[in-house]
PDB file of C-alpha atoms in Angstrom:
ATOM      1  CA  UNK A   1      -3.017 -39.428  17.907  1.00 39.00           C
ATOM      2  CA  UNK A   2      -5.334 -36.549  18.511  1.00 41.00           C
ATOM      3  CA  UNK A   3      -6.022 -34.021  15.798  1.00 42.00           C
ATOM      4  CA  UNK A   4      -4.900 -30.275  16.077  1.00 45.00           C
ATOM      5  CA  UNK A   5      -8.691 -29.737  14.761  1.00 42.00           C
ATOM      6  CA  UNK A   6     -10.491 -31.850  17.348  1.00 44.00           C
ATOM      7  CA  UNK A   7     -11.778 -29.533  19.739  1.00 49.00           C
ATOM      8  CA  UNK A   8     -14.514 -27.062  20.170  1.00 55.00           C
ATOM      9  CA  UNK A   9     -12.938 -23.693  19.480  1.00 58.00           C
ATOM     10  CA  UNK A  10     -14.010 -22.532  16.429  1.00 58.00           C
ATOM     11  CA  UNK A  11     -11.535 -19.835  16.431  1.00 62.00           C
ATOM     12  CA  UNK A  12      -8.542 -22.706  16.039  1.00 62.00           C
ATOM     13  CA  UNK A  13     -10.314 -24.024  13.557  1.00 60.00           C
ATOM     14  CA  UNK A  14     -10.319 -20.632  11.609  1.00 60.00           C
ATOM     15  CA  UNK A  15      -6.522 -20.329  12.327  1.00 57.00           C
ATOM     16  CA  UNK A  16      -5.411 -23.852  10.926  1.00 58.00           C
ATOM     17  CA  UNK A  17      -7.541 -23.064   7.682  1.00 56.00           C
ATOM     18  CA  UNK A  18      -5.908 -19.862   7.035  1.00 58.00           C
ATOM     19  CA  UNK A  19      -2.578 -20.534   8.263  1.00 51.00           C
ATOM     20  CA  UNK A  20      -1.786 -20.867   4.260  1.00 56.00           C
ATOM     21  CA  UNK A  21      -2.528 -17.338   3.479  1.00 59.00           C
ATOM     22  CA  UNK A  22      -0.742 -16.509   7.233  1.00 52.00           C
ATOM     23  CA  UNK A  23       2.100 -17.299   6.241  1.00 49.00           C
ATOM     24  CA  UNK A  24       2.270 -14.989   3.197  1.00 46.00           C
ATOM     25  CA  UNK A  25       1.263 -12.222   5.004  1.00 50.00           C
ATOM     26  CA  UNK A  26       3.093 -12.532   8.183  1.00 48.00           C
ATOM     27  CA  UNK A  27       6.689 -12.902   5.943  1.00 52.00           C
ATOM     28  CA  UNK A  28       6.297  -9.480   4.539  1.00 59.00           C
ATOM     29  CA  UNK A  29       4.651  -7.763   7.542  1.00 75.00           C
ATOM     30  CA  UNK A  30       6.750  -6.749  10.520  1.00 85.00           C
ATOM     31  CA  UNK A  31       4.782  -6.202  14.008  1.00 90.00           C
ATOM     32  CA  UNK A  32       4.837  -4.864  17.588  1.00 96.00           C
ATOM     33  CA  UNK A  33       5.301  -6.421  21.015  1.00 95.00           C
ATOM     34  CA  UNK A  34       6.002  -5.496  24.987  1.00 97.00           C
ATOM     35  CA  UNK A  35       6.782  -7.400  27.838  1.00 97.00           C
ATOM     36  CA  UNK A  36       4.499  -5.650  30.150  1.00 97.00           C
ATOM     37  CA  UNK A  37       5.955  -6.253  34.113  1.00 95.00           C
ATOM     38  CA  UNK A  38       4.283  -5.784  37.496  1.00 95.00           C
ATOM     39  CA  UNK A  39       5.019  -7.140  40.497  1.00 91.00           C
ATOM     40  CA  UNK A  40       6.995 -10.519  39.148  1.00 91.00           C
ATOM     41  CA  UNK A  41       3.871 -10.957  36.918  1.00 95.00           C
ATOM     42  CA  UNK A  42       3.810 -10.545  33.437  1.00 96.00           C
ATOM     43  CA  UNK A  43       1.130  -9.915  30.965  1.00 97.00           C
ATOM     44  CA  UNK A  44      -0.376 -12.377  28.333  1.00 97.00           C
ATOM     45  CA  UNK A  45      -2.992 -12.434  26.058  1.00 95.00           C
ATOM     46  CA  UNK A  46      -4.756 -14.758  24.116  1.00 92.00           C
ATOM     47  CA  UNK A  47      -5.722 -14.058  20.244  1.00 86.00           C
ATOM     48  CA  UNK A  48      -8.932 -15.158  18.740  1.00 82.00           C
ATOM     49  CA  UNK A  49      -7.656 -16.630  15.835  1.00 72.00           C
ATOM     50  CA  UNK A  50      -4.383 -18.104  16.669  1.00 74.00           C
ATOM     51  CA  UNK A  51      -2.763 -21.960  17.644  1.00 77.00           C
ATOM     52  CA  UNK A  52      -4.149 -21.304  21.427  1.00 83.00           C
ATOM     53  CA  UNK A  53      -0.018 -20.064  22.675  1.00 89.00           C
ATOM     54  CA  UNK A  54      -0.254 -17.430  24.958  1.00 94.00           C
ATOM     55  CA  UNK A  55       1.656 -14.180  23.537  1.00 93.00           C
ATOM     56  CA  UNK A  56       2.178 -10.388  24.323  1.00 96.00           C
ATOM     57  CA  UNK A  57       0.458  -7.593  23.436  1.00 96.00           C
ATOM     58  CA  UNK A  58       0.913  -5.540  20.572  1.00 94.00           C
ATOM     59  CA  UNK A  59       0.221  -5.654  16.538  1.00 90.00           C
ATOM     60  CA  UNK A  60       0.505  -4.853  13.235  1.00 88.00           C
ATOM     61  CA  UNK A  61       1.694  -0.866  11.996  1.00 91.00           C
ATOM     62  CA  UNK A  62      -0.701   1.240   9.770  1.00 90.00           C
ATOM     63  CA  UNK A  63       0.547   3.079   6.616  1.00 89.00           C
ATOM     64  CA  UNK A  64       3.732   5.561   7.614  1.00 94.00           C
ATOM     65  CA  UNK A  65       2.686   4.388  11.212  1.00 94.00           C
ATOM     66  CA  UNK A  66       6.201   4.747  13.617  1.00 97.00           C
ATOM     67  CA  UNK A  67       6.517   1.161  15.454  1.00 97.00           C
ATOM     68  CA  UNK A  68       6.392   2.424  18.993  1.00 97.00           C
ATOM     69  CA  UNK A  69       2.836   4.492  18.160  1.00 97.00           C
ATOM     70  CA  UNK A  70       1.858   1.487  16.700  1.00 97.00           C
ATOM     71  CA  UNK A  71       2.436  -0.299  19.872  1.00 97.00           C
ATOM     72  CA  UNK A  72       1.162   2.385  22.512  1.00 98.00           C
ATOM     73  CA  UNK A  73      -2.382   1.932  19.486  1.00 96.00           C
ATOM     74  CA  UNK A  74      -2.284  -1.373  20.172  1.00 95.00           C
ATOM     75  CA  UNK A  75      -1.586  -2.196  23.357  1.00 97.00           C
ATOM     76  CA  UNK A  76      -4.779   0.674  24.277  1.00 96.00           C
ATOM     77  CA  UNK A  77      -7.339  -1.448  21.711  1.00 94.00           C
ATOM     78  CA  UNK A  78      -6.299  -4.857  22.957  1.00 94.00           C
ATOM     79  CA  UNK A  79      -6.187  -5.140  26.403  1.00 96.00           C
ATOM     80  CA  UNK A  80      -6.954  -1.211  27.899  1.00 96.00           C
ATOM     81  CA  UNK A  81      -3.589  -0.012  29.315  1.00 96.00           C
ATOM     82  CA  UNK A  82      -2.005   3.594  28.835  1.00 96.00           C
ATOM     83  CA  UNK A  83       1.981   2.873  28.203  1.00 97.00           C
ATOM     84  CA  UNK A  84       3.938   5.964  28.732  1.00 96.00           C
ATOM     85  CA  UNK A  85       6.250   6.346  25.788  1.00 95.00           C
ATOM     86  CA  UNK A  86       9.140   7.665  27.984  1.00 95.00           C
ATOM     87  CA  UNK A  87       8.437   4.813  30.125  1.00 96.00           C
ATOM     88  CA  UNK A  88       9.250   2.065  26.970  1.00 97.00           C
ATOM     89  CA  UNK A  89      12.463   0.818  26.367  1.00 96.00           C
ATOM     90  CA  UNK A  90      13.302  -0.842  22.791  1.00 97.00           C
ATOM     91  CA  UNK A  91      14.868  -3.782  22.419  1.00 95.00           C
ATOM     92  CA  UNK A  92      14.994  -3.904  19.143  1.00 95.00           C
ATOM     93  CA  UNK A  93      13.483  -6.561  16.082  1.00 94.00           C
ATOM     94  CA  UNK A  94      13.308 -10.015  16.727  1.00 93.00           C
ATOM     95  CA  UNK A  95      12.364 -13.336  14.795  1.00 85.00           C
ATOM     96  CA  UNK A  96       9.689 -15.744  16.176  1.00 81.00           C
ATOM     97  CA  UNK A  97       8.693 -18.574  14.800  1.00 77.00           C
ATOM     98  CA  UNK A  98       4.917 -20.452  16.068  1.00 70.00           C
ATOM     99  CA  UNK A  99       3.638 -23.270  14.863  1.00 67.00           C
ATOM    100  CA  UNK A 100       5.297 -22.999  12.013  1.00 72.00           C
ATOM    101  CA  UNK A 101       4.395 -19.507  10.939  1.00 70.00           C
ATOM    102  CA  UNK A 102       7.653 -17.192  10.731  1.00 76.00           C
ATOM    103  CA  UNK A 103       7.161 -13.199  12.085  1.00 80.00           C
ATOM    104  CA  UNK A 104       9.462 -10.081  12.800  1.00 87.00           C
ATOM    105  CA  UNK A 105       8.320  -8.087  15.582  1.00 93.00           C
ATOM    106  CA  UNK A 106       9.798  -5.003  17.479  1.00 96.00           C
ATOM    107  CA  UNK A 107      10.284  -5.641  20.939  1.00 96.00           C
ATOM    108  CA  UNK A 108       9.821  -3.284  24.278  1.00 97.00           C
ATOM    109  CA  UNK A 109       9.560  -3.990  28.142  1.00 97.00           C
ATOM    110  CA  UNK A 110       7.517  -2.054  30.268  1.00 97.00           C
ATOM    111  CA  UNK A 111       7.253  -1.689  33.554  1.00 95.00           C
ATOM    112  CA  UNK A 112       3.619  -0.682  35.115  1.00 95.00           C
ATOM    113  CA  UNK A 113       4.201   0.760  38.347  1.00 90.00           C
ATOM    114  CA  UNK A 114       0.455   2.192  38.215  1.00 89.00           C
ATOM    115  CA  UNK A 115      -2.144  -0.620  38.276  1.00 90.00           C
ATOM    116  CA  UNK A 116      -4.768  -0.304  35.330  1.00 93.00           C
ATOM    117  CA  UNK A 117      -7.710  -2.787  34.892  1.00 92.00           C
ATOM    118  CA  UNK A 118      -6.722  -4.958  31.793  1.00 94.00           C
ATOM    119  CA  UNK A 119     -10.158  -3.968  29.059  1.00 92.00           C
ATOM    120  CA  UNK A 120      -9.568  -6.693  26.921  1.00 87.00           C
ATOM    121  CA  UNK A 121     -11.218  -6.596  22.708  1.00 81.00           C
ATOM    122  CA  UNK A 122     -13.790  -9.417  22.854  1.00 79.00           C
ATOM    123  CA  UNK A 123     -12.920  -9.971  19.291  1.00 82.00           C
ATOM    124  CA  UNK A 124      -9.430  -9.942  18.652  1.00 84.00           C
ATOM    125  CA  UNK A 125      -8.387 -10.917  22.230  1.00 91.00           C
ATOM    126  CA  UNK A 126     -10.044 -14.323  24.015  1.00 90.00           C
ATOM    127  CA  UNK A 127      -8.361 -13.918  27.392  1.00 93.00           C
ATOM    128  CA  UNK A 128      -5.495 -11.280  28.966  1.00 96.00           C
ATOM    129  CA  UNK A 129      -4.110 -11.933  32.285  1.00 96.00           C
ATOM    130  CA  UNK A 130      -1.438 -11.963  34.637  1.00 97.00           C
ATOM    131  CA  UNK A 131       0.862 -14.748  35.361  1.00 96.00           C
ATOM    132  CA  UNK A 132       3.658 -15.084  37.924  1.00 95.00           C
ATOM    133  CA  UNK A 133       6.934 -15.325  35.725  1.00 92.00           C
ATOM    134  CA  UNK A 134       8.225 -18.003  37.934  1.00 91.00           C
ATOM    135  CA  UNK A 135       4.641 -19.928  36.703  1.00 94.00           C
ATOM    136  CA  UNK A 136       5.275 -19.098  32.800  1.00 92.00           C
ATOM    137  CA  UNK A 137       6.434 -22.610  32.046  1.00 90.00           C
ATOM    138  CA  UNK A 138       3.012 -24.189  33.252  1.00 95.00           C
ATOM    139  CA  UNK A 139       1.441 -22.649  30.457  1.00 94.00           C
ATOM    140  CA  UNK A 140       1.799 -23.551  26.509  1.00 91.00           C
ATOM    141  CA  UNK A 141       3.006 -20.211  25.236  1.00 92.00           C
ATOM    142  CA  UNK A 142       4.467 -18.103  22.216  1.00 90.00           C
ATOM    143  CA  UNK A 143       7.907 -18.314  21.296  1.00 87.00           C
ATOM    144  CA  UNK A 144       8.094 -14.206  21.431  1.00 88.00           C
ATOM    145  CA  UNK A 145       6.672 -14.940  25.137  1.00 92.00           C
ATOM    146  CA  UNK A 146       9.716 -17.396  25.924  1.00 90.00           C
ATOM    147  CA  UNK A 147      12.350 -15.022  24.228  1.00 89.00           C
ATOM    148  CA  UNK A 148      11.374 -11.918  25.435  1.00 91.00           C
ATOM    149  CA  UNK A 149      11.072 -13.320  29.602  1.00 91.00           C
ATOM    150  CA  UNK A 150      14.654 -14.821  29.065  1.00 89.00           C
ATOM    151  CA  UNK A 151      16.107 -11.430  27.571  1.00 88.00           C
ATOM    152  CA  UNK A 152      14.590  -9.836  30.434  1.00 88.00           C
ATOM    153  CA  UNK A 153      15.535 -11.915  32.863  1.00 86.00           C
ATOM    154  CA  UNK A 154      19.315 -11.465  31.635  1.00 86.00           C
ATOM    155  CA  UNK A 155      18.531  -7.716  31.518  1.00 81.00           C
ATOM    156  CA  UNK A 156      20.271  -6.832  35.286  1.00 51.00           C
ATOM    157  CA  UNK A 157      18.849  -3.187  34.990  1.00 52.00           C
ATOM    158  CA  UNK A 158      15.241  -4.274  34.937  1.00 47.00           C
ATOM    159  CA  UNK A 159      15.091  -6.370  37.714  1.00 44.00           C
ATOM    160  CA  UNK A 160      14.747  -4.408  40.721  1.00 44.00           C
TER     161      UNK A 160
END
């Protein structure tokens, strides 16, 4: 059987050493995420430090920081894109669970009708792209990412 830990991304490695201390953290912190739409295409990105599942944008609040600000922060640091806060609609707080590591996160779709170029943080963020939803299951990806598609999928107002 083939180790988690043998490949050549350093940046896994760093994840499945501090996924002890992860989990601490993540159970008292609560975080931000959007299902960013365009054209039957979704957005994903791909953390640095993280199991390799592809996942949506967003992040962690700052002190007295109001989730959605948090997210429109975020979403501008990570991967470039201007959300219009008019334009977000809240789903509300979820529970995901990835490779073992429980999380709460709020949860908003978006809709870009404008395209932007995606600017992603060479740091925090390996890779952000655009997939075709209908492709989403060809790809190894977050739980949040497989919850969030199907409760917009079943969301009749959004797909138009």
């Amino acid at each position: 059987m083939k180790s988690k830990l043998n490949n050549k991304n350093p940046s896994k490695l760093v994840y499945y050493l501090a996924k002890p201390l992860l989990k601490v953290y993540l159970k008292k912190r609560i975080t931000t995420r959007v299902l960013i739409v365009k054209n039957n295409q979704v957005l994903v990105i791909k953390n640095a430090i993280s199991s390799g599942h592809l996942s949506l944008p967003g992040g962690g609040l700052k002190k007295k920081e109001q989730p959605q600000d948090a997210l429109v922060r975020e979403v501008k640091e990570e991967v470039g894109i201007d959300l219009e806060d008019d334009r977000l609609i809240y789903k509300g707080i979820y529970f995901a669970i990835n490779d073992g590591l429980k999380y709460r996160y709020h949860l908003w779709f978006y809709k870009l009708v404008e395209d932007q170029p995606i600017i992603r943080r060479p740091v925090e963020i390996i890779d952000a792209f655009w997939i075709d939803i209908a492709e989403v299951s060809n790809y190894k990806i977050s739980s949040e990412l497989t919850n969030s598609l199907q409760n917009w999928l079943n969301s009749t107002n959004l797909i138009k």
